[in-house]
XYZ file of C-alpha atoms in Angstrom:
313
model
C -11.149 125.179 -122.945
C -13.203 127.911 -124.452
C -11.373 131.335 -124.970
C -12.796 134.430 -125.103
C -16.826 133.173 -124.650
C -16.262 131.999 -128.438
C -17.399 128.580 -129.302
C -14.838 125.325 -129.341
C -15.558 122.260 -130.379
C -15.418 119.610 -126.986
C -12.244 117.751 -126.884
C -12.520 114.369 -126.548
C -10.522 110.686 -126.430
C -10.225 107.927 -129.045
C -13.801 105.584 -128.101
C -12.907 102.591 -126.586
C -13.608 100.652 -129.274
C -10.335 101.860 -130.553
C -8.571 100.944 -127.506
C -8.404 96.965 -126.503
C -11.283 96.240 -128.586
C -13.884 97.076 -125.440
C -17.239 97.646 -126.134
C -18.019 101.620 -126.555
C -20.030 103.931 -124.192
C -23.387 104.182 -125.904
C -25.594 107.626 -126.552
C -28.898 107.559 -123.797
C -30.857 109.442 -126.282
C -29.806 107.396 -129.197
C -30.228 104.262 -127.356
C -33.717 105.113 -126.153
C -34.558 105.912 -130.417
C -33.447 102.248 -130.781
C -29.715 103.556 -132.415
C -26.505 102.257 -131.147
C -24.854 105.502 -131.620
C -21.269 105.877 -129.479
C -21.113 108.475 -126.850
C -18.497 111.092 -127.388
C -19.542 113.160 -124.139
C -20.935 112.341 -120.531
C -22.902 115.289 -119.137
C -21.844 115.278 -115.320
C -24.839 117.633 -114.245
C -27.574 115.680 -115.825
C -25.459 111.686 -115.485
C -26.369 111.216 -119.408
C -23.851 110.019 -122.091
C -24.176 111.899 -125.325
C -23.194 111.494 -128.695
C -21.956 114.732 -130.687
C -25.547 115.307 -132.273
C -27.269 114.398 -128.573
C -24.833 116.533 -126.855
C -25.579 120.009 -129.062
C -29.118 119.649 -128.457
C -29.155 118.437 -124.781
C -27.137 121.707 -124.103
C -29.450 123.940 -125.864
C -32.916 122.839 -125.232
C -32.043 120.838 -121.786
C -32.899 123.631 -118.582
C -29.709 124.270 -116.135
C -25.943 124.612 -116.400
C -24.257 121.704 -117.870
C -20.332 120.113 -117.715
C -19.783 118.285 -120.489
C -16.618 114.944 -119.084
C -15.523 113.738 -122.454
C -15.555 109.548 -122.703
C -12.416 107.867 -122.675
C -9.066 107.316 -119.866
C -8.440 111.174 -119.927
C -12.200 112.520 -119.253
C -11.361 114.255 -116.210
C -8.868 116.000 -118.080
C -11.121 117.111 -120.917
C -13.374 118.794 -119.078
C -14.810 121.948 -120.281
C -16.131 124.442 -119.497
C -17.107 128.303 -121.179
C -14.874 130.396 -119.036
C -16.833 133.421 -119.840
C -13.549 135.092 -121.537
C -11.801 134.955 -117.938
C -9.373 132.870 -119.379
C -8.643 135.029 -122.159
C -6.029 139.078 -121.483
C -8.392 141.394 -122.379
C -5.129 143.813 -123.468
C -4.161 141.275 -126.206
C -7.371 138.698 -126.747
C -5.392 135.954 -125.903
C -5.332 133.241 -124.004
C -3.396 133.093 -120.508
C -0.546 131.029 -120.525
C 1.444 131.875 -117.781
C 1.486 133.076 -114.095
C 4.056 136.023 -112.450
C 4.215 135.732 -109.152
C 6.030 138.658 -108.597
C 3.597 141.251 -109.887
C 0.581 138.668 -109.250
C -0.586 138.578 -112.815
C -1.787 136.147 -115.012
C -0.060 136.587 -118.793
C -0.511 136.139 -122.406
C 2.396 135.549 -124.729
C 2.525 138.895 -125.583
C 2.458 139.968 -121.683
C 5.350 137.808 -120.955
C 7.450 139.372 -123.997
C 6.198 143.099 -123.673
C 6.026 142.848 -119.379
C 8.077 140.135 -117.738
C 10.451 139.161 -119.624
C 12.332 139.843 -116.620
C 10.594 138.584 -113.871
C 12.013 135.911 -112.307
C 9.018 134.061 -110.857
C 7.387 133.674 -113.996
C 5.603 129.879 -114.262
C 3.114 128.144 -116.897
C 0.045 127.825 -115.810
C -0.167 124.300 -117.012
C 2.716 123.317 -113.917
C 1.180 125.258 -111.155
C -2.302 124.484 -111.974
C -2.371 120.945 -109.369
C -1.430 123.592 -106.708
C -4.608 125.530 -106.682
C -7.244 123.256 -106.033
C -6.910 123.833 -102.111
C -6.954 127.726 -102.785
C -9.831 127.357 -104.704
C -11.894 125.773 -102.375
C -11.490 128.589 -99.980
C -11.975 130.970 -101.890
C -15.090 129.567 -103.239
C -16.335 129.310 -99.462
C -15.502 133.127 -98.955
C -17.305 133.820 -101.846
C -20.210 131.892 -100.362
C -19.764 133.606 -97.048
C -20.192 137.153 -99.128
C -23.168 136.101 -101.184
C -25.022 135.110 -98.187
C -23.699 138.728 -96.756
C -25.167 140.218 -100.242
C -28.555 138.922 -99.802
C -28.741 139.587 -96.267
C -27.847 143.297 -96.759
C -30.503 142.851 -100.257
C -33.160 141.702 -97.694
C -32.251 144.320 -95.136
C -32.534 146.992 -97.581
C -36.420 146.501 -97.660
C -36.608 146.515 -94.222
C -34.626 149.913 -93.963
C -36.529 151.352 -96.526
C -40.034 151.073 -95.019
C -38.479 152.211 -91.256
C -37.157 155.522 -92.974
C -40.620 156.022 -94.593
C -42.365 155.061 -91.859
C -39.716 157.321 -88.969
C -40.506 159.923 -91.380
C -44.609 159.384 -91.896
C -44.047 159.867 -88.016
C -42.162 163.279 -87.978
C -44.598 164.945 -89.983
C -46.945 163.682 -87.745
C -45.658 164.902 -84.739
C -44.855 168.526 -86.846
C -48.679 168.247 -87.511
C -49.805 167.783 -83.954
C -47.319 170.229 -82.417
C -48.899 172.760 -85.033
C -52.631 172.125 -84.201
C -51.319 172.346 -80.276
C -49.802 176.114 -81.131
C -52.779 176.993 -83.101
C -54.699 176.121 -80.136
C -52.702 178.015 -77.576
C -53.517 180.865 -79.976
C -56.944 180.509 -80.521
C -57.555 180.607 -76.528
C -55.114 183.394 -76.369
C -57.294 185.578 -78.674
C -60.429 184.463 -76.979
C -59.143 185.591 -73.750
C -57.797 189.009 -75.501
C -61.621 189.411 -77.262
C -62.971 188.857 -74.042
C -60.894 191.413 -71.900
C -60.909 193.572 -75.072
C -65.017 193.609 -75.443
C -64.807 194.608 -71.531
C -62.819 197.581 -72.676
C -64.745 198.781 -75.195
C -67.929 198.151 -73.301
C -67.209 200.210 -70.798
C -65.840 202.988 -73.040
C -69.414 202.644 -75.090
C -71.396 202.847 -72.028
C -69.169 205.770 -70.885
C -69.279 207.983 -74.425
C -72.556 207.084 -74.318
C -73.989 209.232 -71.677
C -71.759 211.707 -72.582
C -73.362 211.873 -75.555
C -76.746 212.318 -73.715
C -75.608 215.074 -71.283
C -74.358 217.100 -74.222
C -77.527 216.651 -76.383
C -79.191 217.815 -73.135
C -76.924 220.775 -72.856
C -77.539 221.953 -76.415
C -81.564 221.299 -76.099
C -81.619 223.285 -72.954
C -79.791 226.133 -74.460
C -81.624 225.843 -77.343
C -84.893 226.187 -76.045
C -83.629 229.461 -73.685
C -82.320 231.139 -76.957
C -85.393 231.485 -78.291
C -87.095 232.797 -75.608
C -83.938 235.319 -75.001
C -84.583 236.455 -78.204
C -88.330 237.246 -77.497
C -87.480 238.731 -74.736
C -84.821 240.864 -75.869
C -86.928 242.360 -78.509
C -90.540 242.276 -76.593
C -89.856 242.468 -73.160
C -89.819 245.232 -70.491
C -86.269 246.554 -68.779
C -87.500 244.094 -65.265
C -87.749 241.030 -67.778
C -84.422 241.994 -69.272
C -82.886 242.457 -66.640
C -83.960 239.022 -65.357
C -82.631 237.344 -68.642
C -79.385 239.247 -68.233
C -79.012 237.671 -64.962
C -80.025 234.310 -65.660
C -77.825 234.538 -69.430
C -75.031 234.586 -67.145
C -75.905 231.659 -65.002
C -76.541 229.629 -67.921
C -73.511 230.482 -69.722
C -71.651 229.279 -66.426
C -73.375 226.337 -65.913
C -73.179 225.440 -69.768
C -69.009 225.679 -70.023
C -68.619 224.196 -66.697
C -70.801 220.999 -67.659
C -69.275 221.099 -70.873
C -66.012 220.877 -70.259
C -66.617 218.084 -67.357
C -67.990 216.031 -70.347
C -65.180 217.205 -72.129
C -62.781 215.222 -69.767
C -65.138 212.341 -70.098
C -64.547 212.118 -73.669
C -61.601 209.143 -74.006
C -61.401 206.298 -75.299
C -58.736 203.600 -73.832
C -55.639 202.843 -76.359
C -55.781 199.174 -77.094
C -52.029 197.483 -77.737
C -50.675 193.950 -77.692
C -47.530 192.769 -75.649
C -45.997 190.039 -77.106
C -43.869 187.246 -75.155
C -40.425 187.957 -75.572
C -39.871 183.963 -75.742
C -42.355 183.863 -78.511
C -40.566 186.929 -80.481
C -37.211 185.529 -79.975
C -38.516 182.149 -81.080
C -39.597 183.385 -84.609
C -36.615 184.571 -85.764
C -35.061 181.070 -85.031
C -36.238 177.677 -86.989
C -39.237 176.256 -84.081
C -38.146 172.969 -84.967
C -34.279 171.244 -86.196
C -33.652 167.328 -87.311
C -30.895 165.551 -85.250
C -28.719 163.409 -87.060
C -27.851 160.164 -84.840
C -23.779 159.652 -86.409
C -22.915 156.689 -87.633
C -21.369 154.273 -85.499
C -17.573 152.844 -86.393
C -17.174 149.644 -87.342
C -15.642 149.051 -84.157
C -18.507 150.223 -82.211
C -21.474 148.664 -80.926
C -25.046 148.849 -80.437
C -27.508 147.858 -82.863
C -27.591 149.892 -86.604
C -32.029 150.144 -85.758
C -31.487 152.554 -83.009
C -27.984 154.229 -84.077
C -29.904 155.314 -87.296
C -32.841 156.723 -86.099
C -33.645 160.292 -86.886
C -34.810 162.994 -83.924
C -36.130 165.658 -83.450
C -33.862 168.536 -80.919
């Protein structure tokens, strides 16, 4: 058997032209040349007897895994095989001789002196090796069993994949449409406050307006009599002063009394905002959270699609 992954030469039985005088297995490739070339190898994979030279290059250049039976009484015991350095203690780089069946260990030489020298189930592998053929074969079905498992999961993985992406292409989706409805509600809430708002300030226009134009008429109209008080109060007789006296004093009432009645009419109307306590109360708190679904046991049931999925609270 090969140790380590190195390289060693195939084993094989005297040819049975040495034994009884039969006629020797012949080489296929040889044989097909024309040359009568005796086969030192049968490849079991590919059903093809091979000489040494045939069997080098059949296992290099030929496509697949091959087992290599080697011709004679004994093939089935020669077969090899490149154990891939399983065979080998990767402590000591040597080959495994023996089995302890107390710690469960397969041993080199040097792990049987350095280890278990004092085990007492210690056995060569050489007499317990007819007893594991059975085990073999179920473990070789388990490990079938978990491949199939492997790819399964491999395939599922895909399919997970591309739900997560596409649960969360959906999220932002619904985040996106439960923004544009808010913005909405907003944009009709300030067109109903512009409306009631223009109202407002209509009204206060209209109303500043004609205050505006009853004080302009005020100051004309007492603009007009100054200058003729003046005239008069310079020019005129004692009877026409004593007629602008008199009427002085009615304007001056009339002007502070109008006055100050436009003075009350003066305002404006303070303009605030009330906002929704719900809404307030809502923006110093996240608007929206992610619910985690938890993982089921392996005990539980229900299917993994709908246990996994990720909501929205």
């Amino acid at each position: 058997m090969a140790t380590g992954g190195k390289h060693v030469p195939t084993r094989h039985v005297e040819d049975d032209a040495a034994v009884g005088g039969k006629m020797p297995v012949m080489c296929d490739p040889c044989g097909r040349r024309k040359r009568t070339t005796p086969a030192a190898v049968v490849c079991s994979s590919c059903d093809l007897n091979l000489c040494r030279e045939c069997r080098q290059a059949h296992e290099i250049y030929a496509a697949g895994e091959h087992v290599f039976v080697a011709v004679g009484e004994n093939a089935v015991e020669n077969l090899v095989f490149d154990m891939q350095g399983l065979d080998v203690c990767s402590e000591h780089d040597r080959p495994f001789l023996y089995f302890c069946k107390y710690h469960d260990n397969l041993c080199c030489e040097y792990c049987h002196f350095d280890f278990h020298r004092t085990c007492k189930y210690m056995y060569k592998l050489k007499d317990i090796a007819t007893d594991v053929k059975s085990s073999v074969t179920k473990y070789v079905d388990t490990m079938q069993e978990a491949i199939v498992r492997s790819q399964e999961m491999i395939d599922n993985y895909e399919i997970k994949v591309q739900a997560n992406d596409e649960r969360r292409h959906e999220i932002m989706s619904e985040i996106d449409s439960k923004k544009e409805e808010i913005i909405k509600r907003f944009d009709e809430e300030k067109r109903r406050i512009c409306e009631d708002l223009d109202e407002v300030v209509m009204s206060d226009k209209t109303r500043l307006g004609d205050v505006k134009y009853e004080a302009e008429s005020v100051k004309g109209n007492l603009q007009n009599f100054m200058s003729l008080a003046e005239a008069v109060d310079q020019h005129g007789t004692d009877v026409e002063k004593s007629i602008l006296n008199f009427t002085c004093k009615q304007k001056t009432t009339w002007a502070t009394t109008k006055l100050t009645e436009l003075q009350n009419s003066q305002y404006t109307v303070q303009h605030t905002l009330k906002w929704s306590d719900h809404l307030l109360a809502a923006m110093e708190e996240p608007l929206v959270t992610l619910r985690h679904v938890p993982r089921p046991s392996a005990m539980g049931t229900g299917t993994a699609d709908n246990d996994h999925d990720v909501g929205k609270a």
